[in-house]
Short mmCIF file of C-alpha atoms in Angstrom, two decimals:
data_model
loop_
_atom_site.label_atom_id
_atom_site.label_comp_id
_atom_site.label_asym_id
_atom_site.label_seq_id
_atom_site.Cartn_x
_atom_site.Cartn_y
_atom_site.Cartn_z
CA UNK A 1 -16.50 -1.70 -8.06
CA UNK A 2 -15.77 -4.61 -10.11
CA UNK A 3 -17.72 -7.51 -9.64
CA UNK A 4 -15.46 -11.02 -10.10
CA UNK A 5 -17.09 -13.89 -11.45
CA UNK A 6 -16.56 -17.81 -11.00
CA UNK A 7 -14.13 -18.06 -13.82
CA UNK A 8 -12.02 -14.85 -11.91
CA UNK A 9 -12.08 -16.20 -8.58
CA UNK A 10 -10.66 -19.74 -9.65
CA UNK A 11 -8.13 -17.03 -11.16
CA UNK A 12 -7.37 -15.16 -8.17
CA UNK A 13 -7.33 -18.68 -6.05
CA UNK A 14 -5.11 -20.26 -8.18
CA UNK A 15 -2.31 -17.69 -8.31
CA UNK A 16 -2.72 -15.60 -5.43
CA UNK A 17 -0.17 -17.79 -3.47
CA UNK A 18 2.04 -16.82 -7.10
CA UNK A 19 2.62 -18.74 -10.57
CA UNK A 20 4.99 -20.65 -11.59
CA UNK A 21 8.57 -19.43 -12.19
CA UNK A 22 8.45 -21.07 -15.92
CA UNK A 23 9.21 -19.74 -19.57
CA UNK A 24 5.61 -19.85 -19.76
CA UNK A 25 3.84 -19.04 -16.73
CA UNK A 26 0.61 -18.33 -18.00
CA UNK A 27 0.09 -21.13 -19.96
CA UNK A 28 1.04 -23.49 -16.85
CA UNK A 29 -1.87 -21.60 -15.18
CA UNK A 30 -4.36 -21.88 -17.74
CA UNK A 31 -3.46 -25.75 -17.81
CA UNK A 32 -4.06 -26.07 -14.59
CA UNK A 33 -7.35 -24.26 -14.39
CA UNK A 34 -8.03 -26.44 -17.68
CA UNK A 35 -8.78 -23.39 -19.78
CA UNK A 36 -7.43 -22.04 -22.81
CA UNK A 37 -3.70 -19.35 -22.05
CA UNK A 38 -5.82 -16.86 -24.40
CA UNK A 39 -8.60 -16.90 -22.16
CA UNK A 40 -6.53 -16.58 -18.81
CA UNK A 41 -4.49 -13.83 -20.67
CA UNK A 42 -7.89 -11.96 -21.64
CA UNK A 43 -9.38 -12.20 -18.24
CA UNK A 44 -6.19 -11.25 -16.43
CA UNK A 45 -6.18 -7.99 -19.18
CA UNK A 46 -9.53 -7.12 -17.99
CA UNK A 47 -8.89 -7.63 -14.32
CA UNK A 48 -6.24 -5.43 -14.50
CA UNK A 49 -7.83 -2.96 -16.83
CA UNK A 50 -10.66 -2.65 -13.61
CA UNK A 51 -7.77 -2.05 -10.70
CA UNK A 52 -8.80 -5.67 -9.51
CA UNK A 53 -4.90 -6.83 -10.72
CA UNK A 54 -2.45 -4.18 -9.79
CA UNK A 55 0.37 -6.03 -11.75
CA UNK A 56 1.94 -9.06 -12.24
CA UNK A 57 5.12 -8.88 -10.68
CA UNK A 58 7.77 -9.83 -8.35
CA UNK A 59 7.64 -8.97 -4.78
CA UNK A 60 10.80 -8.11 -3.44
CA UNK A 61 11.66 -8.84 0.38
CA UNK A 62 12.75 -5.05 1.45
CA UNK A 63 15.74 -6.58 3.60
CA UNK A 64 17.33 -8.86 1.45
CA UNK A 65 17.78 -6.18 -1.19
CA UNK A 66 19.64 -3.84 1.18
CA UNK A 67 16.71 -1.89 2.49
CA UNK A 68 16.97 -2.69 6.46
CA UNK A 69 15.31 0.39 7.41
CA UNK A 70 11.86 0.76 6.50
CA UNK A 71 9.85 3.38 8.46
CA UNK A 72 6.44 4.12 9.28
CA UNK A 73 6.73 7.75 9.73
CA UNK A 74 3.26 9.49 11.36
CA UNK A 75 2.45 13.18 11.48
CA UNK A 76 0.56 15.87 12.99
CA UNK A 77 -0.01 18.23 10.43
CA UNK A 78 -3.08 21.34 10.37
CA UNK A 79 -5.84 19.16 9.10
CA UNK A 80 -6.26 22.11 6.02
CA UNK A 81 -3.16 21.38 5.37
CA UNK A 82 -3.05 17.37 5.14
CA UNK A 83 -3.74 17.27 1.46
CA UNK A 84 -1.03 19.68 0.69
CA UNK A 85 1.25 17.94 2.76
CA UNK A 86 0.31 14.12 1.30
CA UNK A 87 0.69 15.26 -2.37
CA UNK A 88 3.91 16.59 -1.93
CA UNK A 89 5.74 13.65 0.45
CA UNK A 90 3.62 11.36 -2.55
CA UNK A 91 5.73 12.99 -5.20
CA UNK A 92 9.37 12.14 -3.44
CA UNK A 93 11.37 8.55 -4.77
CA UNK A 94 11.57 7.17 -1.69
CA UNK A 95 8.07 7.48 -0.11
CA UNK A 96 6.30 3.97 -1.19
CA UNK A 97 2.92 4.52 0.09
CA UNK A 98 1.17 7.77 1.74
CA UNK A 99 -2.64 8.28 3.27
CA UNK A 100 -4.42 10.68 5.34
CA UNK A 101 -5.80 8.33 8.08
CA UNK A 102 -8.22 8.77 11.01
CA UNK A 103 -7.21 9.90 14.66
CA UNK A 104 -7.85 8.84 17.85
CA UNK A 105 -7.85 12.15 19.48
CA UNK A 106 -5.60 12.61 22.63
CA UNK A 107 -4.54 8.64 22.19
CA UNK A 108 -3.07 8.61 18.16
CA UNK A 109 -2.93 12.50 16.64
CA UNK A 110 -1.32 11.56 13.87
CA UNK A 111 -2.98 12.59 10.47
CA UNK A 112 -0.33 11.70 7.75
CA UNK A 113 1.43 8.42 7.28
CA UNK A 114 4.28 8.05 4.82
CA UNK A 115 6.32 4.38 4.35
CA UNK A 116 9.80 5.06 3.74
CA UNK A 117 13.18 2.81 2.86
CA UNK A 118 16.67 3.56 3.43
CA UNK A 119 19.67 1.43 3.33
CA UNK A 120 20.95 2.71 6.82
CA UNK A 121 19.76 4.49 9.24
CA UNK A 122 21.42 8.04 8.06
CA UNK A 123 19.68 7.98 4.87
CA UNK A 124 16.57 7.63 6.61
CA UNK A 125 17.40 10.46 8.30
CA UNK A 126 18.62 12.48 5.85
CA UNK A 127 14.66 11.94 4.26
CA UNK A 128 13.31 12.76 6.60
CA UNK A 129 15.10 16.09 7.02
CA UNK A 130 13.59 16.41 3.56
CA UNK A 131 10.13 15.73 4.95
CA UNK A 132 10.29 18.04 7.70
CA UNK A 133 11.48 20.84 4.89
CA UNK A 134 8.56 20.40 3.15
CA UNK A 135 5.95 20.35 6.00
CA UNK A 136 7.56 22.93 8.16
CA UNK A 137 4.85 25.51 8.63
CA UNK A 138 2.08 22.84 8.74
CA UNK A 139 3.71 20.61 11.22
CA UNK A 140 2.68 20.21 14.69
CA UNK A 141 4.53 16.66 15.84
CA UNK A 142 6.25 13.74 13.93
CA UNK A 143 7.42 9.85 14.69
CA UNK A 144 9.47 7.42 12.66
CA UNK A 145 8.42 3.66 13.92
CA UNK A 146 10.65 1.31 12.30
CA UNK A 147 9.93 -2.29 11.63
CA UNK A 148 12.07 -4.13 13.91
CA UNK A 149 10.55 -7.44 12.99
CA UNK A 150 8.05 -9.05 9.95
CA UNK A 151 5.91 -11.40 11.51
CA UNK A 152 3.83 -12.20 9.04
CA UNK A 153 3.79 -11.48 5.28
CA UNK A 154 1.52 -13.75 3.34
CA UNK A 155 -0.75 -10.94 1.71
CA UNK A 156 -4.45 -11.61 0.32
CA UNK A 157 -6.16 -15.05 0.55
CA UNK A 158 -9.22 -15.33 -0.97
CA UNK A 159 -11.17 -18.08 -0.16
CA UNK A 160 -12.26 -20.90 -2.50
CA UNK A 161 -16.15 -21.73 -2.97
CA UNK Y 1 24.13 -9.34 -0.83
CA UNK Y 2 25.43 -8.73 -4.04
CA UNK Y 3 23.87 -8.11 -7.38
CA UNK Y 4 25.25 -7.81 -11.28
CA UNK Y 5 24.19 -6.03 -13.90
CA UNK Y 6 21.78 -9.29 -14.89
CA UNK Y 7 20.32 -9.05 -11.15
CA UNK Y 8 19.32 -5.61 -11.11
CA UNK Y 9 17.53 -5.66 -15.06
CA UNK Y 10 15.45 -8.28 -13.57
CA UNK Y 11 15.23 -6.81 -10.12
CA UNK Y 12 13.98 -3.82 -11.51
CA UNK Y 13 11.98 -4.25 -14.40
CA UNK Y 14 9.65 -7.03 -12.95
CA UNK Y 15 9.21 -5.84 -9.78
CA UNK Y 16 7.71 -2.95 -11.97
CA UNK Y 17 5.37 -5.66 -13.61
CA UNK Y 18 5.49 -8.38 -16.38
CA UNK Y 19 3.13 -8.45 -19.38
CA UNK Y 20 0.30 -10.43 -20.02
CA UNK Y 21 2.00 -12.68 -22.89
CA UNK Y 22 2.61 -15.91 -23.89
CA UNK Y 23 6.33 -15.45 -23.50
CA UNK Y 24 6.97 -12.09 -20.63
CA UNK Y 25 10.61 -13.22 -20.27
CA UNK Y 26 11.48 -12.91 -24.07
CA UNK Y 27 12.14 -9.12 -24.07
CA UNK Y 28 14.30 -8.84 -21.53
CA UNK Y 29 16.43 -11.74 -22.30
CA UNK Y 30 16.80 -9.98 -25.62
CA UNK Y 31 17.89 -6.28 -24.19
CA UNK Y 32 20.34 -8.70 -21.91
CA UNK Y 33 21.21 -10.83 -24.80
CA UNK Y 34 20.93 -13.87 -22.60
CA UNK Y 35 18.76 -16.88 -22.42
CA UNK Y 36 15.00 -16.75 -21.09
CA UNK Y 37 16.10 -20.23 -18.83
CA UNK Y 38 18.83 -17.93 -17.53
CA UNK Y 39 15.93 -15.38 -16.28
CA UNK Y 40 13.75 -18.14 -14.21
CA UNK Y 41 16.89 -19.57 -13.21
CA UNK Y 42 17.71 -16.65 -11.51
CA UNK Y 43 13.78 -15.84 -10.53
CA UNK Y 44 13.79 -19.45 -8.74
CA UNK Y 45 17.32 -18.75 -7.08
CA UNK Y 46 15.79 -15.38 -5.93
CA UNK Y 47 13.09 -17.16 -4.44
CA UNK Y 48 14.58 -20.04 -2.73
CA UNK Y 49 16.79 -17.46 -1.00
CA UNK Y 50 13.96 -15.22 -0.31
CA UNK Y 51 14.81 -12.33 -1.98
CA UNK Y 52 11.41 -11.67 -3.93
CA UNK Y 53 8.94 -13.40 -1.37
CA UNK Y 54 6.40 -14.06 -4.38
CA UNK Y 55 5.86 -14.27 -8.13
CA UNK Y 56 2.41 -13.32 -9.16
CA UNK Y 57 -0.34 -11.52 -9.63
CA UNK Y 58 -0.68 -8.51 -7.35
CA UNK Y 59 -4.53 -8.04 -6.34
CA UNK Y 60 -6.81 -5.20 -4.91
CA UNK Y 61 -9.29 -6.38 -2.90
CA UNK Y 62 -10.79 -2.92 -2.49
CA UNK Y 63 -11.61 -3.04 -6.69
CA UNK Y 64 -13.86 -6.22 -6.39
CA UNK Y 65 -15.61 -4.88 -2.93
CA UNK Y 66 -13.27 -5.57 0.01
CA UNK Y 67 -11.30 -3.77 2.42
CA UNK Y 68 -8.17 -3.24 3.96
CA UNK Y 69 -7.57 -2.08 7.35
CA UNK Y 70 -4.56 -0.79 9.38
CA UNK Y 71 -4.51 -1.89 12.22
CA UNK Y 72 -2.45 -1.41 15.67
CA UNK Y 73 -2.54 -3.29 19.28
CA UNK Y 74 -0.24 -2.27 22.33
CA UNK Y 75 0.63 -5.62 22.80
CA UNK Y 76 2.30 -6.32 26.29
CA UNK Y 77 5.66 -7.62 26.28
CA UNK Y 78 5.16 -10.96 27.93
CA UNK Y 79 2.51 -11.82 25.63
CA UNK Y 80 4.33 -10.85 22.62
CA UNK Y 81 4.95 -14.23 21.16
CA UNK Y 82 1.50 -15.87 22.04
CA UNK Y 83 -0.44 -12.83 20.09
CA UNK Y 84 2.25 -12.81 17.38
CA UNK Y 85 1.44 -16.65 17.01
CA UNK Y 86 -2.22 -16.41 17.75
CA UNK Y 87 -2.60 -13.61 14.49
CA UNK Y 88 -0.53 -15.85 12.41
CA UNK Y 89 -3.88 -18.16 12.94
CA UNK Y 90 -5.87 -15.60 11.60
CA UNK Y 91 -6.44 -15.55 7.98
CA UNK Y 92 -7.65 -11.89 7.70
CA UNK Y 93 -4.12 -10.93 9.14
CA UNK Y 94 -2.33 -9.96 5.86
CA UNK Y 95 0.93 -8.61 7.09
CA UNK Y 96 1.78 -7.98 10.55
CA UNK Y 97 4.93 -6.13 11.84
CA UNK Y 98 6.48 -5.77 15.05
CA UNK Y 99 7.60 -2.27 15.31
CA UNK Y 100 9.47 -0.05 18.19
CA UNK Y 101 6.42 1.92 20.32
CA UNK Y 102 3.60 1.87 22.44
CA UNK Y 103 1.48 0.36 19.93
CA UNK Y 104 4.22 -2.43 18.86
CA UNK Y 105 2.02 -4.71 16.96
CA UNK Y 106 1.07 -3.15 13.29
CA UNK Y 107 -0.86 -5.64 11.09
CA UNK Y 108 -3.36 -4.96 7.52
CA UNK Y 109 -6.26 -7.02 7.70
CA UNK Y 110 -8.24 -7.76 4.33
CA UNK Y 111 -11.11 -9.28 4.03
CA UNK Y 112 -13.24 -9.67 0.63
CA UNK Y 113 -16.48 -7.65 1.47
CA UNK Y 114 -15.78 -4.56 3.71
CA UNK Y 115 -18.65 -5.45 5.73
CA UNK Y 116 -16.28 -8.41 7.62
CA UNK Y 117 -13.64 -5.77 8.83
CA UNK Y 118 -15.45 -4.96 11.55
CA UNK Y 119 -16.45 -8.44 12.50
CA UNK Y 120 -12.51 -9.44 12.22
CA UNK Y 121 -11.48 -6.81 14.32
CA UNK Y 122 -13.96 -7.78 17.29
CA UNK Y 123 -13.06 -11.32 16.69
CA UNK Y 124 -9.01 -10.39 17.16
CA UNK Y 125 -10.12 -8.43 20.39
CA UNK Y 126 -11.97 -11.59 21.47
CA UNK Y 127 -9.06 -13.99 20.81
CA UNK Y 128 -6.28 -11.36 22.55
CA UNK Y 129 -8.29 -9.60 24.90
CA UNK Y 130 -6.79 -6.62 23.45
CA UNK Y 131 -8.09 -3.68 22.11
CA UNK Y 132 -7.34 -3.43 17.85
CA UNK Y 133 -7.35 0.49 17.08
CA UNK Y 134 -7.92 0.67 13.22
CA UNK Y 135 -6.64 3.42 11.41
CA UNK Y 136 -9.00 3.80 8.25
CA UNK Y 137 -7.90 5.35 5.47
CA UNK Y 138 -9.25 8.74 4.68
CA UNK Y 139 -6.96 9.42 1.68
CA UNK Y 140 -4.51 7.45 -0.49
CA UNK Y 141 -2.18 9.94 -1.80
CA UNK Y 142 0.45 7.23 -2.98
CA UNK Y 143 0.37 3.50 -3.25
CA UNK Y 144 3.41 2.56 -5.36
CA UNK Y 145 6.85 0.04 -4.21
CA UNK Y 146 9.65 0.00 -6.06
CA UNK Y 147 13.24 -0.50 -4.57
CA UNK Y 148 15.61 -0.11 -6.65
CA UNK Y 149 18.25 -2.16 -7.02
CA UNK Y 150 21.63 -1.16 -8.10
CA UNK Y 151 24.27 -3.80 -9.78
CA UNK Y 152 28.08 -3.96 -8.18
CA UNK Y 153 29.58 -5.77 -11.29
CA UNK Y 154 29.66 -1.81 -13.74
#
């Protein structure tokens, strides 16, 4: 674990909500946290060397670029085979995120959740074909549950002390 | 919607990331022998019509000491709007998704210290009156968006 100091949170608060869309962003930060660009540059570096800054990017919204179907697919695989099974759907292009998460016997069985995108519906389905390939002898029960709706989508807020 | 060649460079390489330079346009509006005013022009059009829904850092609370959780309520139809509204209100509430089953309501909460997940999930069950079912995360075997986009001007 990393452990943020003052100057890094009035980082994180400052640009969490994003920076400015400007030839040069970082130096419009650093003037408005009234410190110097190299210094903002070095701590971002650092913050991102520890995990604490995935990226600096842009965040695309999934529908607007053409992907309307975005799944939550959940599965009941073997628990011996759960790693075997999350490595594998991990390695495939259009699988963005994949855990092993915890059950709620009888109520959730599901062991193995894997996001997926699609443009339509029967490329979805034509994954998940591809899924079911792989996990064939290890699966017991699978569900897609597409997001019909995004109700909210504002990500991390960190509070300012 | 429609992209060009233009859209998808800067679709795809900066949803990949942007370095930590004075200047992180420059390159690209080299490769693309185009302007770096032309890039943010675009970047601002993309956001104004939602198509990126922010420009920034990307953090990980779990690196510093927080959490996130995923969580799931079967919300009941009737009350759909008032919970949606009432987790809007609730500044742990990261994302939250309406999707087709049982459990229909799907949100991540993330908090700074892991020690306040539990406290935020109680305090959604208090303010709904319905039971939050968190799915903790036992293994990440993937954590990684990209969507690529592909230009229909070549």
């Amino acid at each position: 674990m990393f452990e943020i100091d003052e100057l890094d949170r009035k980082i994180i608060v400052a640009t969490q909500g994003g920076i400015p869309i400007s030839i040069e962003p970082y130096k419009d930060v650093a003037k408005e946290l009234e410190i110097t660009e190299e210094l903002l540059l070095k701590r971002l570096e650092i913050l991102k060397d520890e995990g604490v800054v995935r990226r600096v990017a842009l965040v695309p919204n999934h529908y607007k670029l053409g992907y309307t179907f975005n799944g939550m697919t959940v599965w009941q695989v073997k628990d011996e085979s759960c790693n075997k099974v999350g490595e594998a759907f991990a390695a495939l292009p259009f699988v963005s995120h994949c855990y092993k998460r915890k059950k709620y016997p009888g109520l959730w069985d599901y062991n193995i959740f894997a996001m997926i995108h699609g443009k339509n519906e029967r490329e979805c389905d034509e994954y998940l074909l591809q899924m079911k390939e792989i996990c064939k002898e290890d699966l017991i029960v699978m569900e897609t549950l597409y997001s019909s709706q995004i109700l909210k989508k504002t990500g991390l807020r960190i509070k300012d002390r | 919607m429609q992209f060009d060649h233009i859209d998808a460079a800067i679709l795809n390489t900066y949803q990949k990331g942007l370095e930590l330079t004075t200047r992180p346009f420059l390159k690209l509006s080299k490769e693309l022998n185009i302007t770096e005013e032309l890039i943010i022009e675009r970047i601002q059009g993309y956001k104004d019509s939602r198509v990126i829904s922010r420009f920034g850092p990307m953090y990980d609370v779990v690196r510093s000491g927080g959490a996130f959780l995923l969580c799931a309520i079967e919300v009941p139809l009737e009350r759909f709007e008032e919970v949606t509204q009432m987790l809007n209100d609730v500044p742990e509430v990261a994302h939250n998704y309406k999707r087709e089953h049982r459990f229909n309501m799907w949100f991540v909460l993330a908090v700074e210290e892991k020690e306040q997940i539990d406290k935020a999930c109680k305090d959604i069950e208090e303010l709904t009156g319905l039971k939050v079912f968190g799915f903790d995360k036992e293994v990440e075997y993937l954590v990684n968006l990209f969507l690529p986009v592909e230009a229909t001007d070549v």
